[in-house]
């Protein structure tokens, strides 16, 4: 299982990493450069969800505040948590190795907690909830609170050109949903084995074509 998770991590990062153009800087200098990669555990109060929420932020080896780094928002699968991305999948170690081998450019990776919400804004009674989907303004929380925090507190390319979203299973759906509905915020999308959900009687739409039709936006 561990090997499988590492392979998935490589796949997800390579899909996005191979299309990165690298980080850029308007200044030269090595002040405050981090020798090794680091994962910060961040907690903020979410006004959208009216509760404390957490997310992990990976910064690469050689992280330099005077450089600007692209950011990948990596979203876990159903039943997971922000810790799964770095602890179980080992995404930080995979990123370290790919960066060291020059397979991808140095980048920042953010793994936010978003419950089992599929990263959409929902309210009780809006649609069919099978009983285990978290309802609330999760889309607003991610886009209006997590993104601004990261861009304010880390040296990011704070535009769609330097912002990417990816995930697997539920996170694959979340990446596709957020990426295609907010093209002003994200320029690259990676959805792996996306679990397509339409918040109706059919929670997952079968590839065979049976089930309900996805809601239109």
PDB file of N, CA, C and O in Angstrom, residues 18-91:
ATOM      1  N   UNK A  18       5.571  18.588 -14.748  1.00  0.00           N
ATOM      2  CA  UNK A  18       6.199  18.636 -16.062  1.00  0.00           C
ATOM      3  C   UNK A  18       5.765  19.835 -16.885  1.00  0.00           C
ATOM      4  O   UNK A  18       6.389  20.167 -17.891  1.00  0.00           O
ATOM      5  N   UNK A  19       4.639  20.468 -16.471  1.00  0.00           N
ATOM      6  CA  UNK A  19       4.180  21.634 -17.218  1.00  0.00           C
ATOM      7  C   UNK A  19       4.507  22.939 -16.504  1.00  0.00           C
ATOM      8  O   UNK A  19       4.125  24.006 -16.954  1.00  0.00           O
ATOM      9  N   UNK A  20       5.242  22.842 -15.412  1.00  0.00           N
ATOM     10  CA  UNK A  20       5.646  24.060 -14.714  1.00  0.00           C
ATOM     11  C   UNK A  20       6.813  24.706 -15.445  1.00  0.00           C
ATOM     12  O   UNK A  20       7.674  24.046 -15.987  1.00  0.00           O
ATOM     13  N   UNK A  21       6.825  26.000 -15.437  1.00  0.00           N
ATOM     14  CA  UNK A  21       7.924  26.713 -16.090  1.00  0.00           C
ATOM     15  C   UNK A  21       9.032  27.083 -15.124  1.00  0.00           C
ATOM     16  O   UNK A  21      10.049  27.641 -15.512  1.00  0.00           O
ATOM     17  N   UNK A  22       8.826  26.804 -13.829  1.00  0.00           N
ATOM     18  CA  UNK A  22       9.850  27.113 -12.833  1.00  0.00           C
ATOM     19  C   UNK A  22       9.521  28.367 -12.061  1.00  0.00           C
ATOM     20  O   UNK A  22       8.584  29.080 -12.364  1.00  0.00           O
ATOM     21  N   UNK A  23      10.307  28.606 -11.028  1.00  0.00           N
ATOM     22  CA  UNK A  23      10.073  29.792 -10.216  1.00  0.00           C
ATOM     23  C   UNK A  23      10.873  30.950 -10.771  1.00  0.00           C
ATOM     24  O   UNK A  23      11.850  30.782 -11.485  1.00  0.00           O
ATOM     25  N   UNK A  24      10.444  32.149 -10.429  1.00  0.00           N
ATOM     26  CA  UNK A  24      11.121  33.335 -10.925  1.00  0.00           C
ATOM     27  C   UNK A  24      11.375  34.300  -9.779  1.00  0.00           C
ATOM     28  O   UNK A  24      10.812  34.161  -8.710  1.00  0.00           O
ATOM     29  N   UNK A  25      12.223  35.282 -10.021  1.00  0.00           N
ATOM     30  CA  UNK A  25      12.548  36.242  -8.979  1.00  0.00           C
ATOM     31  C   UNK A  25      12.892  37.580  -9.592  1.00  0.00           C
ATOM     32  O   UNK A  25      13.502  37.649 -10.652  1.00  0.00           O
ATOM     33  N   UNK A  26      12.489  38.631  -8.909  1.00  0.00           N
ATOM     34  CA  UNK A  26      12.849  39.968  -9.359  1.00  0.00           C
ATOM     35  C   UNK A  26      14.070  40.479  -8.603  1.00  0.00           C
ATOM     36  O   UNK A  26      14.577  41.545  -8.892  1.00  0.00           O
ATOM     37  N   UNK A  27      14.517  39.677  -7.593  1.00  0.00           N
ATOM     38  CA  UNK A  27      15.682  40.070  -6.813  1.00  0.00           C
ATOM     39  C   UNK A  27      16.629  38.892  -6.692  1.00  0.00           C
ATOM     40  O   UNK A  27      16.230  37.739  -6.783  1.00  0.00           O
ATOM     41  N   UNK A  28      17.889  39.184  -6.437  1.00  0.00           N
ATOM     42  CA  UNK A  28      18.861  38.150  -6.178  1.00  0.00           C
ATOM     43  C   UNK A  28      19.257  38.218  -4.710  1.00  0.00           C
ATOM     44  O   UNK A  28      19.213  39.253  -4.083  1.00  0.00           O
ATOM     45  N   UNK A  29      19.637  37.060  -4.191  1.00  0.00           N
ATOM     46  CA  UNK A  29      20.062  37.032  -2.801  1.00  0.00           C
ATOM     47  C   UNK A  29      19.689  35.724  -2.163  1.00  0.00           C
ATOM     48  O   UNK A  29      18.796  35.029  -2.621  1.00  0.00           O
ATOM     49  N   UNK A  30      20.396  35.365  -1.084  1.00  0.00           N
ATOM     50  CA  UNK A  30      20.165  34.094  -0.434  1.00  0.00           C
ATOM     51  C   UNK A  30      19.805  34.241   1.035  1.00  0.00           C
ATOM     52  O   UNK A  30      19.966  33.310   1.806  1.00  0.00           O
ATOM     53  N   UNK A  31      19.316  35.401   1.423  1.00  0.00           N
ATOM     54  CA  UNK A  31      18.953  35.593   2.815  1.00  0.00           C
ATOM     55  C   UNK A  31      17.764  34.724   3.177  1.00  0.00           C
ATOM     56  O   UNK A  31      16.809  34.596   2.421  1.00  0.00           O
ATOM     57  N   UNK A  32      17.830  34.091   4.352  1.00  0.00           N
ATOM     58  CA  UNK A  32      16.731  33.294   4.887  1.00  0.00           C
ATOM     59  C   UNK A  32      16.391  32.082   4.027  1.00  0.00           C
ATOM     60  O   UNK A  32      15.252  31.617   4.005  1.00  0.00           O
ATOM     61  N   UNK A  33      17.363  31.552   3.299  1.00  0.00           N
ATOM     62  CA  UNK A  33      17.123  30.366   2.473  1.00  0.00           C
ATOM     63  C   UNK A  33      17.027  29.134   3.373  1.00  0.00           C
ATOM     64  O   UNK A  33      17.853  28.937   4.267  1.00  0.00           O
ATOM     65  N   UNK A  34      16.005  28.299   3.146  1.00  0.00           N
ATOM     66  CA  UNK A  34      15.829  27.060   3.896  1.00  0.00           C
ATOM     67  C   UNK A  34      16.617  25.951   3.206  1.00  0.00           C
ATOM     68  O   UNK A  34      16.455  25.697   2.015  1.00  0.00           O
ATOM     69  N   UNK A  35      17.487  25.255   3.964  1.00  0.00           N
ATOM     70  CA  UNK A  35      18.321  24.211   3.370  1.00  0.00           C
ATOM     71  C   UNK A  35      17.508  22.974   3.003  1.00  0.00           C
ATOM     72  O   UNK A  35      17.795  22.299   2.017  1.00  0.00           O
ATOM     73  N   UNK A  36      16.494  22.660   3.803  1.00  0.00           N
ATOM     74  CA  UNK A  36      15.710  21.449   3.585  1.00  0.00           C
ATOM     75  C   UNK A  36      14.240  21.809   3.392  1.00  0.00           C
ATOM     76  O   UNK A  36      13.795  22.901   3.747  1.00  0.00           O
ATOM     77  N   UNK A  37      13.490  20.877   2.842  1.00  0.00           N
ATOM     78  CA  UNK A  37      12.055  21.098   2.710  1.00  0.00           C
ATOM     79  C   UNK A  37      11.412  21.109   4.092  1.00  0.00           C
ATOM     80  O   UNK A  37      11.966  20.577   5.062  1.00  0.00           O
ATOM     81  N   UNK A  38      10.257  21.701   4.162  1.00  0.00           N
ATOM     82  CA  UNK A  38       9.575  21.847   5.447  1.00  0.00           C
ATOM     83  C   UNK A  38       8.073  21.766   5.220  1.00  0.00           C
ATOM     84  O   UNK A  38       7.577  22.171   4.161  1.00  0.00           O
ATOM     85  N   UNK A  39       7.362  21.227   6.192  1.00  0.00           N
ATOM     86  CA  UNK A  39       5.905  21.181   6.122  1.00  0.00           C
ATOM     87  C   UNK A  39       5.342  21.912   7.335  1.00  0.00           C
ATOM     88  O   UNK A  39       5.575  21.504   8.482  1.00  0.00           O
ATOM     89  N   UNK A  40       4.653  23.012   7.084  1.00  0.00           N
ATOM     90  CA  UNK A  40       4.042  23.800   8.156  1.00  0.00           C
ATOM     91  C   UNK A  40       2.602  23.352   8.380  1.00  0.00           C
ATOM     92  O   UNK A  40       1.852  23.135   7.417  1.00  0.00           O
ATOM     93  N   UNK A  41       2.230  23.228   9.636  1.00  0.00           N
ATOM     94  CA  UNK A  41       0.852  22.885  10.012  1.00  0.00           C
ATOM     95  C   UNK A  41       0.156  24.185  10.408  1.00  0.00           C
ATOM     96  O   UNK A  41       0.475  24.778  11.430  1.00  0.00           O
ATOM     97  N   UNK A  42      -0.777  24.627   9.578  1.00  0.00           N
ATOM     98  CA  UNK A  42      -1.418  25.930   9.766  1.00  0.00           C
ATOM     99  C   UNK A  42      -2.867  25.749  10.227  1.00  0.00           C
ATOM    100  O   UNK A  42      -3.581  24.872   9.736  1.00  0.00           O
ATOM    101  N   UNK A  43      -3.279  26.580  11.171  1.00  0.00           N
ATOM    102  CA  UNK A  43      -4.685  26.592  11.597  1.00  0.00           C
ATOM    103  C   UNK A  43      -5.210  28.017  11.515  1.00  0.00           C
ATOM    104  O   UNK A  43      -4.549  28.954  11.975  1.00  0.00           O
ATOM    105  N   UNK A  44      -6.381  28.177  10.920  1.00  0.00           N
ATOM    106  CA  UNK A  44      -7.018  29.489  10.842  1.00  0.00           C
ATOM    107  C   UNK A  44      -8.484  29.349  11.257  1.00  0.00           C
ATOM    108  O   UNK A  44      -9.046  28.245  11.232  1.00  0.00           O
ATOM    109  N   UNK A  45      -9.073  30.469  11.622  1.00  0.00           N
ATOM    110  CA  UNK A  45     -10.509  30.459  11.866  1.00  0.00           C
ATOM    111  C   UNK A  45     -11.216  30.781  10.552  1.00  0.00           C
ATOM    112  O   UNK A  45     -10.928  31.801   9.917  1.00  0.00           O
ATOM    113  N   UNK A  46     -12.108  29.898  10.138  1.00  0.00           N
ATOM    114  CA  UNK A  46     -12.834  30.096   8.896  1.00  0.00           C
ATOM    115  C   UNK A  46     -14.169  30.777   9.173  1.00  0.00           C
ATOM    116  O   UNK A  46     -15.037  30.226   9.855  1.00  0.00           O
ATOM    117  N   UNK A  47     -14.325  31.978   8.630  1.00  0.00           N
ATOM    118  CA  UNK A  47     -15.610  32.667   8.747  1.00  0.00           C
ATOM    119  C   UNK A  47     -16.676  31.963   7.910  1.00  0.00           C
ATOM    120  O   UNK A  47     -17.856  31.944   8.271  1.00  0.00           O
ATOM    121  N   UNK A  48     -16.252  31.379   6.798  1.00  0.00           N
ATOM    122  CA  UNK A  48     -17.201  30.702   5.917  1.00  0.00           C
ATOM    123  C   UNK A  48     -17.816  29.479   6.590  1.00  0.00           C
ATOM    124  O   UNK A  48     -19.004  29.190   6.417  1.00  0.00           O
ATOM    125  N   UNK A  49     -17.004  28.761   7.377  1.00  0.00           N
ATOM    126  CA  UNK A  49     -17.475  27.537   8.033  1.00  0.00           C
ATOM    127  C   UNK A  49     -17.740  27.722   9.520  1.00  0.00           C
ATOM    128  O   UNK A  49     -18.253  26.818  10.177  1.00  0.00           O
ATOM    129  N   UNK A  50     -17.353  28.894  10.041  1.00  0.00           N
ATOM    130  CA  UNK A  50     -17.551  29.213  11.460  1.00  0.00           C
ATOM    131  C   UNK A  50     -16.878  28.181  12.369  1.00  0.00           C
ATOM    132  O   UNK A  50     -17.456  27.728  13.368  1.00  0.00           O
ATOM    133  N   UNK A  51     -15.669  27.817  12.016  1.00  0.00           N
ATOM    134  CA  UNK A  51     -14.907  26.859  12.818  1.00  0.00           C
ATOM    135  C   UNK A  51     -13.431  26.979  12.462  1.00  0.00           C
ATOM    136  O   UNK A  51     -13.065  27.567  11.433  1.00  0.00           O
ATOM    137  N   UNK A  52     -12.586  26.424  13.322  1.00  0.00           N
ATOM    138  CA  UNK A  52     -11.158  26.388  13.020  1.00  0.00           C
ATOM    139  C   UNK A  52     -10.893  25.306  11.982  1.00  0.00           C
ATOM    140  O   UNK A  52     -11.416  24.194  12.072  1.00  0.00           O
ATOM    141  N   UNK A  53     -10.063  25.623  10.998  1.00  0.00           N
ATOM    142  CA  UNK A  53      -9.709  24.685   9.952  1.00  0.00           C
ATOM    143  C   UNK A  53      -8.188  24.671   9.796  1.00  0.00           C
ATOM    144  O   UNK A  53      -7.511  25.680  10.058  1.00  0.00           O
ATOM    145  N   UNK A  54      -7.666  23.531   9.349  1.00  0.00           N
ATOM    146  CA  UNK A  54      -6.209  23.380   9.250  1.00  0.00           C
ATOM    147  C   UNK A  54      -5.790  22.994   7.837  1.00  0.00           C
ATOM    148  O   UNK A  54      -6.572  22.426   7.075  1.00  0.00           O
ATOM    149  N   UNK A  55      -4.549  23.296   7.513  1.00  0.00           N
ATOM    150  CA  UNK A  55      -3.964  22.858   6.252  1.00  0.00           C
ATOM    151  C   UNK A  55      -2.450  22.796   6.401  1.00  0.00           C
ATOM    152  O   UNK A  55      -1.858  23.472   7.240  1.00  0.00           O
ATOM    153  N   UNK A  56      -1.841  21.936   5.602  1.00  0.00           N
ATOM    154  CA  UNK A  56      -0.394  21.763   5.622  1.00  0.00           C
ATOM    155  C   UNK A  56       0.214  22.433   4.397  1.00  0.00           C
ATOM    156  O   UNK A  56      -0.358  22.386   3.300  1.00  0.00           O
ATOM    157  N   UNK A  57       1.377  23.038   4.579  1.00  0.00           N
ATOM    158  CA  UNK A  57       2.064  23.736   3.490  1.00  0.00           C
ATOM    159  C   UNK A  57       3.500  23.221   3.383  1.00  0.00           C
ATOM    160  O   UNK A  57       4.286  23.344   4.322  1.00  0.00           O
ATOM    161  N   UNK A  58       3.813  22.639   2.244  1.00  0.00           N
ATOM    162  CA  UNK A  58       5.163  22.163   1.947  1.00  0.00           C
ATOM    163  C   UNK A  58       5.930  23.261   1.227  1.00  0.00           C
ATOM    164  O   UNK A  58       5.452  23.826   0.237  1.00  0.00           O
ATOM    165  N   UNK A  59       7.130  23.565   1.743  1.00  0.00           N
ATOM    166  CA  UNK A  59       8.054  24.463   1.038  1.00  0.00           C
ATOM    167  C   UNK A  59       9.284  23.647   0.645  1.00  0.00           C
ATOM    168  O   UNK A  59       9.757  22.799   1.413  1.00  0.00           O
ATOM    169  N   UNK A  60       9.821  23.865  -0.553  1.00  0.00           N
ATOM    170  CA  UNK A  60      10.869  22.996  -1.089  1.00  0.00           C
ATOM    171  C   UNK A  60      12.247  23.270  -0.491  1.00  0.00           C
ATOM    172  O   UNK A  60      12.466  24.317   0.127  1.00  0.00           O
ATOM    173  N   UNK A  61      13.186  22.341  -0.680  1.00  0.00           N
ATOM    174  CA  UNK A  61      14.572  22.612  -0.278  1.00  0.00           C
ATOM    175  C   UNK A  61      15.080  23.865  -0.995  1.00  0.00           C
ATOM    176  O   UNK A  61      14.782  24.082  -2.170  1.00  0.00           O
ATOM    177  N   UNK A  62      15.799  24.695  -0.266  1.00  0.00           N
ATOM    178  CA  UNK A  62      16.309  25.929  -0.862  1.00  0.00           C
ATOM    179  C   UNK A  62      15.269  27.023  -0.955  1.00  0.00           C
ATOM    180  O   UNK A  62      15.485  28.021  -1.652  1.00  0.00           O
ATOM    181  N   UNK A  63      14.142  26.862  -0.246  1.00  0.00           N
ATOM    182  CA  UNK A  63      13.089  27.885  -0.280  1.00  0.00           C
ATOM    183  C   UNK A  63      13.659  29.246   0.081  1.00  0.00           C
ATOM    184  O   UNK A  63      14.304  29.426   1.106  1.00  0.00           O
ATOM    185  N   UNK A  64      13.439  30.213  -0.788  1.00  0.00           N
ATOM    186  CA  UNK A  64      14.003  31.553  -0.629  1.00  0.00           C
ATOM    187  C   UNK A  64      12.876  32.581  -0.742  1.00  0.00           C
ATOM    188  O   UNK A  64      12.218  32.662  -1.775  1.00  0.00           O
ATOM    189  N   UNK A  65      12.615  33.350   0.307  1.00  0.00           N
ATOM    190  CA  UNK A  65      11.534  34.343   0.273  1.00  0.00           C
ATOM    191  C   UNK A  65      11.672  35.376  -0.835  1.00  0.00           C
ATOM    192  O   UNK A  65      10.704  36.056  -1.183  1.00  0.00           O
ATOM    193  N   UNK A  66      12.880  35.498  -1.410  1.00  0.00           N
ATOM    194  CA  UNK A  66      13.066  36.466  -2.486  1.00  0.00           C
ATOM    195  C   UNK A  66      12.697  35.902  -3.857  1.00  0.00           C
ATOM    196  O   UNK A  66      12.717  36.627  -4.847  1.00  0.00           O
ATOM    197  N   UNK A  67      12.397  34.615  -3.912  1.00  0.00           N
ATOM    198  CA  UNK A  67      11.939  33.990  -5.143  1.00  0.00           C
ATOM    199  C   UNK A  67      10.434  33.800  -5.090  1.00  0.00           C
ATOM    200  O   UNK A  67       9.837  33.816  -4.018  1.00  0.00           O
ATOM    201  N   UNK A  68       9.814  33.632  -6.235  1.00  0.00           N
ATOM    202  CA  UNK A  68       8.388  33.380  -6.309  1.00  0.00           C
ATOM    203  C   UNK A  68       8.156  31.952  -6.808  1.00  0.00           C
ATOM    204  O   UNK A  68       8.706  31.549  -7.838  1.00  0.00           O
ATOM    205  N   UNK A  69       7.333  31.195  -6.076  1.00  0.00           N
ATOM    206  CA  UNK A  69       7.130  29.787  -6.374  1.00  0.00           C
ATOM    207  C   UNK A  69       5.696  29.505  -6.818  1.00  0.00           C
ATOM    208  O   UNK A  69       4.745  30.057  -6.247  1.00  0.00           O
ATOM    209  N   UNK A  70       5.536  28.621  -7.794  1.00  0.00           N
ATOM    210  CA  UNK A  70       4.189  28.166  -8.138  1.00  0.00           C
ATOM    211  C   UNK A  70       3.635  27.322  -7.000  1.00  0.00           C
ATOM    212  O   UNK A  70       4.393  26.757  -6.200  1.00  0.00           O
ATOM    213  N   UNK A  71       2.320  27.245  -6.910  1.00  0.00           N
ATOM    214  CA  UNK A  71       1.663  26.515  -5.822  1.00  0.00           C
ATOM    215  C   UNK A  71       0.715  25.472  -6.387  1.00  0.00           C
ATOM    216  O   UNK A  71      -0.100  25.767  -7.266  1.00  0.00           O
ATOM    217  N   UNK A  72       0.818  24.255  -5.876  1.00  0.00           N
ATOM    218  CA  UNK A  72      -0.127  23.192  -6.196  1.00  0.00           C
ATOM    219  C   UNK A  72      -1.002  22.938  -4.971  1.00  0.00           C
ATOM    220  O   UNK A  72      -0.482  22.674  -3.878  1.00  0.00           O
ATOM    221  N   UNK A  73      -2.308  23.040  -5.138  1.00  0.00           N
ATOM    222  CA  UNK A  73      -3.248  22.675  -4.081  1.00  0.00           C
ATOM    223  C   UNK A  73      -3.652  21.223  -4.321  1.00  0.00           C
ATOM    224  O   UNK A  73      -4.291  20.906  -5.323  1.00  0.00           O
ATOM    225  N   UNK A  74      -3.234  20.321  -3.416  1.00  0.00           N
ATOM    226  CA  UNK A  74      -3.454  18.895  -3.585  1.00  0.00           C
ATOM    227  C   UNK A  74      -4.564  18.436  -2.631  1.00  0.00           C
ATOM    228  O   UNK A  74      -4.475  18.632  -1.418  1.00  0.00           O
ATOM    229  N   UNK A  75      -5.601  17.828  -3.186  1.00  0.00           N
ATOM    230  CA  UNK A  75      -6.812  17.495  -2.438  1.00  0.00           C
ATOM    231  C   UNK A  75      -6.943  15.987  -2.275  1.00  0.00           C
ATOM    232  O   UNK A  75      -6.892  15.232  -3.251  1.00  0.00           O
ATOM    233  N   UNK A  76      -7.126  15.545  -1.041  1.00  0.00           N
ATOM    234  CA  UNK A  76      -7.176  14.117  -0.701  1.00  0.00           C
ATOM    235  C   UNK A  76      -8.507  13.471  -1.117  1.00  0.00           C
ATOM    236  O   UNK A  76      -9.462  14.156  -1.481  1.00  0.00           O
ATOM    237  N   UNK A  77      -8.552  12.153  -1.012  1.00  0.00           N
ATOM    238  CA  UNK A  77      -9.754  11.403  -1.354  1.00  0.00           C
ATOM    239  C   UNK A  77     -10.730  11.303  -0.197  1.00  0.00           C
ATOM    240  O   UNK A  77     -10.430  11.666   0.944  1.00  0.00           O
ATOM    241  N   UNK A  78     -11.910  10.765  -0.501  1.00  0.00           N
ATOM    242  CA  UNK A  78     -12.996  10.649   0.478  1.00  0.00           C
ATOM    243  C   UNK A  78     -12.534   9.868   1.707  1.00  0.00           C
ATOM    244  O   UNK A  78     -11.911   8.822   1.601  1.00  0.00           O
ATOM    245  N   UNK A  79     -12.835  10.408   2.888  1.00  0.00           N
ATOM    246  CA  UNK A  79     -12.454   9.768   4.139  1.00  0.00           C
ATOM    247  C   UNK A  79     -11.048  10.109   4.599  1.00  0.00           C
ATOM    248  O   UNK A  79     -10.617   9.655   5.660  1.00  0.00           O
ATOM    249  N   UNK A  80     -10.339  10.906   3.808  1.00  0.00           N
ATOM    250  CA  UNK A  80      -8.976  11.263   4.163  1.00  0.00           C
ATOM    251  C   UNK A  80      -8.908  12.542   4.974  1.00  0.00           C
ATOM    252  O   UNK A  80      -9.898  13.039   5.503  1.00  0.00           O
ATOM    253  N   UNK A  81      -7.710  13.079   5.053  1.00  0.00           N
ATOM    254  CA  UNK A  81      -7.478  14.339   5.754  1.00  0.00           C
ATOM    255  C   UNK A  81      -6.212  14.954   5.179  1.00  0.00           C
ATOM    256  O   UNK A  81      -5.501  14.322   4.391  1.00  0.00           O
ATOM    257  N   UNK A  82      -5.913  16.169   5.578  1.00  0.00           N
ATOM    258  CA  UNK A  82      -4.734  16.850   5.036  1.00  0.00           C
ATOM    259  C   UNK A  82      -3.465  16.047   5.296  1.00  0.00           C
ATOM    260  O   UNK A  82      -2.535  16.060   4.493  1.00  0.00           O
ATOM    261  N   UNK A  83      -3.408  15.334   6.429  1.00  0.00           N
ATOM    262  CA  UNK A  83      -2.227  14.561   6.772  1.00  0.00           C
ATOM    263  C   UNK A  83      -1.974  13.394   5.841  1.00  0.00           C
ATOM    264  O   UNK A  83      -0.835  12.941   5.690  1.00  0.00           O
ATOM    265  N   UNK A  84      -3.024  12.898   5.187  1.00  0.00           N
ATOM    266  CA  UNK A  84      -2.864  11.746   4.302  1.00  0.00           C
ATOM    267  C   UNK A  84      -1.923  12.054   3.146  1.00  0.00           C
ATOM    268  O   UNK A  84      -1.116  11.212   2.736  1.00  0.00           O
ATOM    269  N   UNK A  85      -2.015  13.264   2.630  1.00  0.00           N
ATOM    270  CA  UNK A  85      -1.215  13.643   1.460  1.00  0.00           C
ATOM    271  C   UNK A  85       0.281  13.565   1.756  1.00  0.00           C
ATOM    272  O   UNK A  85       1.059  13.041   0.951  1.00  0.00           O
ATOM    273  N   UNK A  86       0.698  14.045   2.913  1.00  0.00           N
ATOM    274  CA  UNK A  86       2.126  14.063   3.219  1.00  0.00           C
ATOM    275  C   UNK A  86       2.560  12.855   4.052  1.00  0.00           C
ATOM    276  O   UNK A  86       3.662  12.341   3.865  1.00  0.00           O
ATOM    277  N   UNK A  87       1.708  12.396   4.966  1.00  0.00           N
ATOM    278  CA  UNK A  87       2.114  11.294   5.846  1.00  0.00           C
ATOM    279  C   UNK A  87       1.973   9.933   5.161  1.00  0.00           C
ATOM    280  O   UNK A  87       2.912   9.143   5.148  1.00  0.00           O
ATOM    281  N   UNK A  88       0.809   9.647   4.607  1.00  0.00           N
ATOM    282  CA  UNK A  88       0.572   8.335   4.013  1.00  0.00           C
ATOM    283  C   UNK A  88       1.098   8.236   2.586  1.00  0.00           C
ATOM    284  O   UNK A  88       1.684   7.236   2.193  1.00  0.00           O
ATOM    285  N   UNK A  89       0.872   9.285   1.796  1.00  0.00           N
ATOM    286  CA  UNK A  89       1.342   9.269   0.413  1.00  0.00           C
ATOM    287  C   UNK A  89       2.812   9.642   0.279  1.00  0.00           C
ATOM    288  O   UNK A  89       3.440   9.351  -0.729  1.00  0.00           O
ATOM    289  N   UNK A  90       3.336  10.301   1.295  1.00  0.00           N
ATOM    290  CA  UNK A  90       4.741  10.704   1.242  1.00  0.00           C
ATOM    291  C   UNK A  90       5.025  11.723   0.157  1.00  0.00           C
ATOM    292  O   UNK A  90       6.100  11.727  -0.456  1.00  0.00           O
ATOM    293  N   UNK A  91       4.073  12.632  -0.065  1.00  0.00           N
ATOM    294  CA  UNK A  91       4.208  13.572  -1.170  1.00  0.00           C
ATOM    295  C   UNK A  91       5.403  14.508  -1.003  1.00  0.00           C
ATOM    296  O   UNK A  91       6.031  14.904  -1.978  1.00  0.00           O
TER     297      UNK A  91
END
